[in-house]
Short mmCIF file of C-alpha atoms in Angstrom, two decimals:
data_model
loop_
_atom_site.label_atom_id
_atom_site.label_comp_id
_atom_site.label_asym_id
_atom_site.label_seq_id
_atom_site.Cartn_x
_atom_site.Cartn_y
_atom_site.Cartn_z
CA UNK A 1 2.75 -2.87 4.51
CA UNK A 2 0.07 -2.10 2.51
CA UNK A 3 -0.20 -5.16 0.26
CA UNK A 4 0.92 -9.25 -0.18
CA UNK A 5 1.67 -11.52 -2.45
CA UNK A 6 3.03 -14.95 -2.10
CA UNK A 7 4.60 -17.51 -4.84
CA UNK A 8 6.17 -20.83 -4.82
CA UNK A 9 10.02 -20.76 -6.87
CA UNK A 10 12.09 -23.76 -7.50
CA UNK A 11 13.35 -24.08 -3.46
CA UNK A 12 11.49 -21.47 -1.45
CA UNK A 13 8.50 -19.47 -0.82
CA UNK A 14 8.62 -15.99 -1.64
CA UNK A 15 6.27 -12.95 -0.12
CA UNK A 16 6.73 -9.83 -2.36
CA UNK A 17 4.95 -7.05 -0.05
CA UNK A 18 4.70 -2.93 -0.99
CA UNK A 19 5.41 -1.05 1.87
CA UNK A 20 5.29 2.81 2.98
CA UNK A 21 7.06 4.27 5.60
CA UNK A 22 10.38 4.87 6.03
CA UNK A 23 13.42 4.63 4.13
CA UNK A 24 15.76 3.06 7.46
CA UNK A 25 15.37 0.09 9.06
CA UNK A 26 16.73 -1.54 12.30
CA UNK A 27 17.00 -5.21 12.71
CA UNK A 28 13.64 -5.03 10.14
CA UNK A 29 11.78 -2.51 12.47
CA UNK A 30 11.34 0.74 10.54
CA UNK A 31 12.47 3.79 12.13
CA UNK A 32 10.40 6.48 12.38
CA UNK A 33 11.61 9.37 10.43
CA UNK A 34 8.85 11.01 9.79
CA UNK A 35 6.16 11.13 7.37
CA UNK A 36 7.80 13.62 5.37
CA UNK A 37 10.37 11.02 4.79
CA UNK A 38 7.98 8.58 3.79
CA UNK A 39 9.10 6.10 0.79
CA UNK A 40 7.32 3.29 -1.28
CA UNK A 41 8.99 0.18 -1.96
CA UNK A 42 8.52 -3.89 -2.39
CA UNK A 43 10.22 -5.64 0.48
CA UNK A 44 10.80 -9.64 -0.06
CA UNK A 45 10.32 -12.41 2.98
CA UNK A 46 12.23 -15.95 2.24
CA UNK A 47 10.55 -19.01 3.52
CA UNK A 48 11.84 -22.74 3.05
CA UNK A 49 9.97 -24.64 0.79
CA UNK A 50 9.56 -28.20 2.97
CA UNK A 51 8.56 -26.51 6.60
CA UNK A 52 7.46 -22.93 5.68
CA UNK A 53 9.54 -21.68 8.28
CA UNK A 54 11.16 -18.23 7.82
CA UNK A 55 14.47 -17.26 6.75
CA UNK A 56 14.58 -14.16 8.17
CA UNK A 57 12.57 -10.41 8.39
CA UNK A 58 11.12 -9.11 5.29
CA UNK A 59 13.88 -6.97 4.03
CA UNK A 60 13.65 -4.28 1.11
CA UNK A 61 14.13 -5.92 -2.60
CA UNK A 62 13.31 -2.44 -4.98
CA UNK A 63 11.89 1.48 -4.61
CA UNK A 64 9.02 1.88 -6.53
CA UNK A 65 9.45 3.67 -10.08
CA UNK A 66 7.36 6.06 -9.20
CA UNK A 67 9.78 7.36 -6.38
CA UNK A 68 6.36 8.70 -4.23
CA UNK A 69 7.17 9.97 -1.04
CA UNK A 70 5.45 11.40 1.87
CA UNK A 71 1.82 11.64 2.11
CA UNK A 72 1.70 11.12 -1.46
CA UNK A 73 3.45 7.45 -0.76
CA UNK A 74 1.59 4.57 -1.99
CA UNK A 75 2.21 1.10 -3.82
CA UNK A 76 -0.13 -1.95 -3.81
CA UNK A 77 1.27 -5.30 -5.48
CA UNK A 78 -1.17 -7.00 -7.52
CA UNK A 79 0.73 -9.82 -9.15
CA UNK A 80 3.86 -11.97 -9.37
CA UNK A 81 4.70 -14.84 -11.60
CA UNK A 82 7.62 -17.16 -12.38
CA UNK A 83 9.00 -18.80 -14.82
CA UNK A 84 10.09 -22.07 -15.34
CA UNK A 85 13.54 -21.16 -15.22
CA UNK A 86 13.61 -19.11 -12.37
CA UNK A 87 12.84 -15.39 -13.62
CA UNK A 88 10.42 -13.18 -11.76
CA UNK A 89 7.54 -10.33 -12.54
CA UNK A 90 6.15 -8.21 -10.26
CA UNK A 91 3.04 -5.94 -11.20
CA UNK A 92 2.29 -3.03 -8.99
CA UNK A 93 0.40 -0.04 -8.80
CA UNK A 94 2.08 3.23 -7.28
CA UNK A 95 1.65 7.01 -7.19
CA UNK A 96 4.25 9.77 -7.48
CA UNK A 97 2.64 12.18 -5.26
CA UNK A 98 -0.71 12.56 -3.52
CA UNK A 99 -2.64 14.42 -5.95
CA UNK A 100 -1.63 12.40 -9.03
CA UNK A 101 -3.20 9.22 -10.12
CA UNK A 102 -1.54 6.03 -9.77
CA UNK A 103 0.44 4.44 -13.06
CA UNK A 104 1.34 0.63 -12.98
CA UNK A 105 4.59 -1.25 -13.45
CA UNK A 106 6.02 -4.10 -14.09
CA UNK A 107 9.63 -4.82 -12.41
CA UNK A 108 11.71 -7.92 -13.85
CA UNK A 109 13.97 -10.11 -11.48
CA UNK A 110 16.72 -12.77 -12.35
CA UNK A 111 16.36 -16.31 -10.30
CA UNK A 112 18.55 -14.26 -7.72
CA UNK A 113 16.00 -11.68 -7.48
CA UNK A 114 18.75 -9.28 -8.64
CA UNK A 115 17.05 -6.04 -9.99
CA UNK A 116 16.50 -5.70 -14.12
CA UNK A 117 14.37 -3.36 -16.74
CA UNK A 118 11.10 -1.83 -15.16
CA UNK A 119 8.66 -0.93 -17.47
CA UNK A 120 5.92 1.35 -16.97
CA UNK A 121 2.78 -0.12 -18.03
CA UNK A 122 0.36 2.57 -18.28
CA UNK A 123 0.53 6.55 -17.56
CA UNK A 124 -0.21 8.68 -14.02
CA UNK A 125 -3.80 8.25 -13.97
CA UNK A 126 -4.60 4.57 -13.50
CA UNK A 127 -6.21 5.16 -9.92
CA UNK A 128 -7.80 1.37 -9.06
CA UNK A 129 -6.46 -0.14 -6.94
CA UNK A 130 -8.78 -3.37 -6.80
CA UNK A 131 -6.59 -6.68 -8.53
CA UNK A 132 -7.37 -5.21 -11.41
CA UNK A 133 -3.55 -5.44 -13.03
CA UNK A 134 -2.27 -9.19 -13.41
CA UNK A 135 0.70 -11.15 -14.94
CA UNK A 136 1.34 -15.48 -15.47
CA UNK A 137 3.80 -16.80 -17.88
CA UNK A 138 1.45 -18.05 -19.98
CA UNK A 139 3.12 -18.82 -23.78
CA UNK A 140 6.94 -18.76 -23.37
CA UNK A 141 6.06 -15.33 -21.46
CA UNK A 142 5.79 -13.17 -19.45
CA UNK A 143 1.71 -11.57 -19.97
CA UNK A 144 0.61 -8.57 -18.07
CA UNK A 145 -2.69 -7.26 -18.46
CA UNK A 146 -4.21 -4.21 -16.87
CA UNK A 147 -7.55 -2.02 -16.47
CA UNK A 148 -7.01 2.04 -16.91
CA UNK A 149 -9.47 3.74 -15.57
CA UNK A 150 -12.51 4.79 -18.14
CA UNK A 151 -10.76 3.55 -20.56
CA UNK A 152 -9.88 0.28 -22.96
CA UNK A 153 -8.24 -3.27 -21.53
CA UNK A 154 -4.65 -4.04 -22.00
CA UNK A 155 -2.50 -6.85 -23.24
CA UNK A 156 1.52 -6.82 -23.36
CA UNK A 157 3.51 -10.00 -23.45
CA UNK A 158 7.63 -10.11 -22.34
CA UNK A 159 10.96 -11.99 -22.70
CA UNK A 160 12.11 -13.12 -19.55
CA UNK A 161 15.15 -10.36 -19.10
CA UNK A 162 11.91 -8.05 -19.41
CA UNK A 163 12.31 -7.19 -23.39
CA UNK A 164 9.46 -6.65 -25.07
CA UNK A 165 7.78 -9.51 -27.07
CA UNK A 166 5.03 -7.90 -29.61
CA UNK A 167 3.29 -5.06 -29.54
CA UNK A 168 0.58 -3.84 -26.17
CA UNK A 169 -3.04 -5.28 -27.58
CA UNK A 170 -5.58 -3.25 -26.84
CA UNK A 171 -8.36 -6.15 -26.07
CA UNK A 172 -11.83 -5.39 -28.12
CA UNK A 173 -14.41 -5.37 -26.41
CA UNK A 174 -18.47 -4.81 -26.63
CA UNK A 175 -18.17 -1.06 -26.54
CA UNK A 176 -17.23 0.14 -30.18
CA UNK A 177 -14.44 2.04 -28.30
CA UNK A 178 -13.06 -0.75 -26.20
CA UNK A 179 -13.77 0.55 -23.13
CA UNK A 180 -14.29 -1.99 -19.59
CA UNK A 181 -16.68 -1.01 -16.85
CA UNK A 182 -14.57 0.65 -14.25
CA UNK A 183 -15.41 -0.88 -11.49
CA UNK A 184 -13.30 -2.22 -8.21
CA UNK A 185 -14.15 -6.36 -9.09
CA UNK A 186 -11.42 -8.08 -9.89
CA UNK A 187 -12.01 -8.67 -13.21
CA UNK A 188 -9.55 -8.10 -16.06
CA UNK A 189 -7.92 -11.85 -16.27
CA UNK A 190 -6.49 -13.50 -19.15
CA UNK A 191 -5.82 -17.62 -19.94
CA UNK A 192 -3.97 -19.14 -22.70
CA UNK A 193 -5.14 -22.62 -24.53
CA UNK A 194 -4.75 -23.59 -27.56
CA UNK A 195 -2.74 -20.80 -29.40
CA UNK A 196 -5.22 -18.59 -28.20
CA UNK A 197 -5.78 -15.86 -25.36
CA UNK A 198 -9.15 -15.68 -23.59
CA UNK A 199 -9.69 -11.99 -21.33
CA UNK A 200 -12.18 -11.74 -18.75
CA UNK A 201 -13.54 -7.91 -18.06
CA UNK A 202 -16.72 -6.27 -16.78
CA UNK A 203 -19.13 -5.31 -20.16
CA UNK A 204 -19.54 -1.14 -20.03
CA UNK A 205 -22.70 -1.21 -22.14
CA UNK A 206 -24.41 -3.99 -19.75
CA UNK A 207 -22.05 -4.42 -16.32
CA UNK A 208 -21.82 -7.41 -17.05
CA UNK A 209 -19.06 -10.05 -17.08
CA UNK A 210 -17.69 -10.79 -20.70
CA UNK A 211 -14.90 -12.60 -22.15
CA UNK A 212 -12.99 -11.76 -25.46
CA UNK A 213 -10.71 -14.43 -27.47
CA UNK A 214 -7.51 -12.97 -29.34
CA UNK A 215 -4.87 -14.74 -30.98
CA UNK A 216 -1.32 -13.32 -29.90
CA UNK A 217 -1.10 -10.64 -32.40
CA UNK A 218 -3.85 -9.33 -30.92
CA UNK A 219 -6.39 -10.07 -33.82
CA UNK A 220 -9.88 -10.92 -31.88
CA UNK A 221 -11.43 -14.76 -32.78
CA UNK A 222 -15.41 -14.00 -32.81
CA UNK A 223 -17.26 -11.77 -31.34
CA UNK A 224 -16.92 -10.42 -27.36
CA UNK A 225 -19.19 -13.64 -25.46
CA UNK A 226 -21.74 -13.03 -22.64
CA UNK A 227 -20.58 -14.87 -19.79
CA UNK A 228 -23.85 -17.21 -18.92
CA UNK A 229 -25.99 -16.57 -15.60
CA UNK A 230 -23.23 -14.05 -14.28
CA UNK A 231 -24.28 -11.46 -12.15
CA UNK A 232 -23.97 -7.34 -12.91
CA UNK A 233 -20.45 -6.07 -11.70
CA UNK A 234 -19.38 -9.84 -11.17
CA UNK A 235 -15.41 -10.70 -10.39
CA UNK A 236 -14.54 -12.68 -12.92
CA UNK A 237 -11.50 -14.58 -13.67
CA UNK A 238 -10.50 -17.13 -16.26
CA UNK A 239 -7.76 -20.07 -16.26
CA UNK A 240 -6.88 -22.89 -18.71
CA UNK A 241 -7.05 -26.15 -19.48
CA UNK A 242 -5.89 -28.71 -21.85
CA UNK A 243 -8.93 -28.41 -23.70
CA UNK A 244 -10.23 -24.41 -23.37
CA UNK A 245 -11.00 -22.37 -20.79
CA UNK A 246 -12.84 -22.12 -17.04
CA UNK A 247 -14.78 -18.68 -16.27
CA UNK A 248 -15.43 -18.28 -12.39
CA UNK A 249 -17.74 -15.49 -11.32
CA UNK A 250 -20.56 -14.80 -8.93
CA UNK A 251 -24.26 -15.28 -10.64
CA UNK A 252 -27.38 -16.90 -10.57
CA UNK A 253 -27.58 -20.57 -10.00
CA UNK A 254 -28.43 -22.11 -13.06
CA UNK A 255 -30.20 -24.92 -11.86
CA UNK A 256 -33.16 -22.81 -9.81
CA UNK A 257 -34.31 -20.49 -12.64
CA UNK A 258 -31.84 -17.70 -11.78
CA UNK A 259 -33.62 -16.97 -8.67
CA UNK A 260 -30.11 -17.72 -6.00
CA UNK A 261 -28.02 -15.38 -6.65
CA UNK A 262 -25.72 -16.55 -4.04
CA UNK A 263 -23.70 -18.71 -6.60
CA UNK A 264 -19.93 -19.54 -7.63
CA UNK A 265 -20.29 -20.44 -11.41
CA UNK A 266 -17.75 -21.85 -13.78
CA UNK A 267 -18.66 -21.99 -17.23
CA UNK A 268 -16.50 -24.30 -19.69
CA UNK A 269 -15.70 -22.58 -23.05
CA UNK A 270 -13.74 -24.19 -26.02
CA UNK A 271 -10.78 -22.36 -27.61
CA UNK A 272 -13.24 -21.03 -30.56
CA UNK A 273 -15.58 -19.27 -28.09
CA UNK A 274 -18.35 -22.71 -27.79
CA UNK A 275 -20.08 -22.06 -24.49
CA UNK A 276 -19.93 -25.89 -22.50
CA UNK A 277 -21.84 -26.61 -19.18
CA UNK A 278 -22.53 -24.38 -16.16
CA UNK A 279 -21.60 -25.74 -12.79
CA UNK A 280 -22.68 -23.85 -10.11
CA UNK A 281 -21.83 -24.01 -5.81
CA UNK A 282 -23.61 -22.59 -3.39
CA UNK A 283 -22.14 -19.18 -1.59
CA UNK A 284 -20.62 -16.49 -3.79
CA UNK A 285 -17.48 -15.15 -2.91
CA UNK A 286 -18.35 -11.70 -3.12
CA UNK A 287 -18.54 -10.29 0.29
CA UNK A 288 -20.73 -6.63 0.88
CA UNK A 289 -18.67 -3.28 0.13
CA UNK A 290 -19.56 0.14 0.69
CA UNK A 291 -22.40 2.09 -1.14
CA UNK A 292 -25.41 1.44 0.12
CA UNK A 293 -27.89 -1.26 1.64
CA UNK A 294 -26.73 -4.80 -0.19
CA UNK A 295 -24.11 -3.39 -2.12
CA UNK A 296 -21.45 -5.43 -3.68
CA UNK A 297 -18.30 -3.95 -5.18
CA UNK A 298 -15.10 -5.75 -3.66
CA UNK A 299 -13.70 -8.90 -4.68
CA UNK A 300 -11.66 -11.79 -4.60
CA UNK A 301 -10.92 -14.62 -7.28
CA UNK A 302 -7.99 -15.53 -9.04
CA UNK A 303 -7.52 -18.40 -11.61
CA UNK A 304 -3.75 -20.11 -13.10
CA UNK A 305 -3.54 -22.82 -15.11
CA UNK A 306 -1.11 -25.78 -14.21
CA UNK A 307 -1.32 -27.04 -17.78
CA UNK A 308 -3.94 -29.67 -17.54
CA UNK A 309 -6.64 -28.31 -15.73
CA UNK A 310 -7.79 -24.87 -14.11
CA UNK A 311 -6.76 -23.86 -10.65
CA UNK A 312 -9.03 -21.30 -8.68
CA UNK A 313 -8.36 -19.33 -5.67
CA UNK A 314 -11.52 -17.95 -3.81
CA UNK A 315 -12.05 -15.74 -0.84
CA UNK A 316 -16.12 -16.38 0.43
CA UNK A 317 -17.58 -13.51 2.68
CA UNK A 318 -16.20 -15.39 6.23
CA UNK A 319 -12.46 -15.03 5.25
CA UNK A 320 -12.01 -18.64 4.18
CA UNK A 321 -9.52 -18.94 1.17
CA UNK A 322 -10.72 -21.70 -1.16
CA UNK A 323 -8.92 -24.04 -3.66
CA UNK A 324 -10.86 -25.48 -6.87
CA UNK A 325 -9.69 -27.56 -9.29
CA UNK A 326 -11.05 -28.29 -13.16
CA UNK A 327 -10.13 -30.73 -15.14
CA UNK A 328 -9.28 -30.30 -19.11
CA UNK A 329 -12.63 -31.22 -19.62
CA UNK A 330 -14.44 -28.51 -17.87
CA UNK A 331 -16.63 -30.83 -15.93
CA UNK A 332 -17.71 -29.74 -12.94
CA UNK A 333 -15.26 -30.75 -9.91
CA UNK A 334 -15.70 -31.49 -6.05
CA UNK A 335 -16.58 -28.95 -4.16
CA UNK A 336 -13.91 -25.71 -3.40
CA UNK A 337 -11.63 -27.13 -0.64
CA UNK A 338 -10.94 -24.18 2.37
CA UNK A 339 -7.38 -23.71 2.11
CA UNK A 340 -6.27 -20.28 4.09
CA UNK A 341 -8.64 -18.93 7.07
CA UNK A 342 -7.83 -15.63 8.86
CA UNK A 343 -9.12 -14.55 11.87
CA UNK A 344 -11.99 -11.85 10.49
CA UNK A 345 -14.37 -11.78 7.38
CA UNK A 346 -13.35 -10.70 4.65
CA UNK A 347 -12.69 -7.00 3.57
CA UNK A 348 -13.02 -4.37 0.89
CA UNK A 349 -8.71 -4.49 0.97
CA UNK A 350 -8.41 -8.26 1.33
CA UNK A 351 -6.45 -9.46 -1.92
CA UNK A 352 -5.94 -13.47 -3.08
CA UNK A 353 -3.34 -14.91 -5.60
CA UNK A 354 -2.76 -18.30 -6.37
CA UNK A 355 0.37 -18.94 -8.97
CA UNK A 356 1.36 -22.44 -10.62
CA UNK A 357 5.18 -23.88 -11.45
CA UNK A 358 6.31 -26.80 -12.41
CA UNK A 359 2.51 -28.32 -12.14
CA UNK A 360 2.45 -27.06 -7.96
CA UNK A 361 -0.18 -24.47 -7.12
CA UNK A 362 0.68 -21.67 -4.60
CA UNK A 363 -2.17 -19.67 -3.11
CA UNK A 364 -1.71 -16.62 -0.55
CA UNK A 365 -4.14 -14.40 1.28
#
């Protein structure tokens, strides 16, 4: 298994995991065929909803659309949301052989998790594979958005039998030609409030965090906003509330004269792009990566909405999960409550979701 994701539905837990290896099984024990023989697929674990207890092994749910096989075999799911009525998305990132770049879909699934329309996102190429592609039913919809590499954020919103519904937005950015920093942050979140969209991305002029308000057409409200304090190559991500939005990122304290740079932020922002009050915690998430002394360049954040106020799941540099909750207000809140702890610190592959229905947040690690 090379990747997680859990989500609450209306009477179970689900895990959605991508997996490599091979095709057969055995009582859930893969049978060793050979790497030659080696598939990509997303496997599915039930769990009941009161005691968490299992309902059986992880069994296999869908082969990737990129059919990859052998050494060139590799999927990572990086998002999965549900809707109210019982529909499912999965996002996921997969490659059809080992010399071509990966290309990111986006599988639908009925309440039964029976099979329906995959769409293919973006083209052989997208390589990142760093929580960079998301989706929430946010609007009536399903909303994926995703990060190609060197090149300009996207937007695409879906019916729940996976039909289109508008037209991919290509987000506007800072740069005149759109482009986002590519970086491996998680970055590249979206929120809906108000009748409007806010998208979180890493600036490619600065390397900076930056957020970008569009209407669901796709036409931009304002200008692309600096995200205050926030630290070069920050994750970012954004969730809603009743009354705008909540940007969480790793910066410089605002109360010490930007000298801590060992900070969780959240900055409050109205639906017209008004910049509210800076709460700050101590500890950032981000935990060191690879590329020199003090380096930073892996992440873990993600933010849902559960209509009233923001939800936030954090990952610190111990391997501690945390939960945070904003009110509509964007005031700042009690301090991130440790929800998940595994057994090492936290690594460059170590991916966080949290997903909301029916007002219940769901986080996995």
């Amino acid at each position: 298994y090379t990747s997680g994701i859990g989500v609450q539905t209306t009477d179970e837990f689900l895990v959605f995991s991508g997996y490599v290896g091979p095709p057969a099984t055995d009582g859930g024990a893969p049978v060793d065929a050979g790497v030659a023989s080696y598939i990509e697929r997303v496997d599915v674990q039930h769990f009941d909803l009161a005691t968490g207890t299992s309902k059986g092994p992880s069994s296999p749910l869908f082969n990737s659309a990129a059919n990859g096989t052998g050494t060139g075999a590799s999927i990572i799911v990086n998002g999965v949301a549900v809707a109210p009525s019982g529909q499912i998305a999965v996002i996921y990132d997969a490659k059809s052989s080992s010399t071509a770049g990966s290309a990111v879909y986006l599988t639908f699934l009925d309440s039964s998790l029976a099979i329906g329309q995959t769409t293919q996102l973006e083209a052989v190429g997208f390589d990142s594979f760093s929580q960079q592609s998301h989706v929430q039913w946010l609007d009536g919809a399903f909303v994926a958005s995703w990060l190609p590499t060197n090149g300009p954020m996207k937007i695409a919103q879906f019916a729940t039998d996976g039909s289109p519904a508008g037209n991919t937005i290509i987000v506007p950015t800072n740069d005149p030609s759109g482009f986002v920093e590519g970086v491996s942050e998680a970055d590249g979140d979206l929120a809906f409030s108000g009748g409007v969209f806010a998208v979180t991305y890493i600036s490619t002029p600065n390397v900076l965090p930056m957020m970008t308000l569009l209407n669901p057409s796709g036409t931009e409200v304002g200008g692309p906003l600096g995200i205050p304090y926030g630290n070069g190559s920050s994750p970012i991500s954004v969730a809603s509330t009743s009354q705008g939005f909540v940007v969480l990122y790793n910066g410089a304290d605002s109360g010490d004269g930007g000298t801590n740079v060992a900070s969780v932020l959240g900055t409050f922002f109205s639906t017209s792009g008004t910049a509210g009050s800076t709460f700050s915690f101590p500890g950032g998430y981000a935990y060191p990566g690879q590329g020199g002394s003090g380096a930073i360049n892996v992440y873990a954040v993600r933010g849902t909405s559960d209509g009233k106020g923001a939800g936030f799941a954090i990952l610190y540099p111990d391997g501690s999960q945390s939960f945070l909750y904003v009110a509509g207000d964007g005031a700042k809140p009690a301090n991130p409550q440790p929800i998940i702890q595994q057994q090492h610190p936290a690594g460059p592959f170590d991916e966080g979701h949290i997903s909301n229905l029916g007002g219940s947040f769901a986080m996995s690690l």
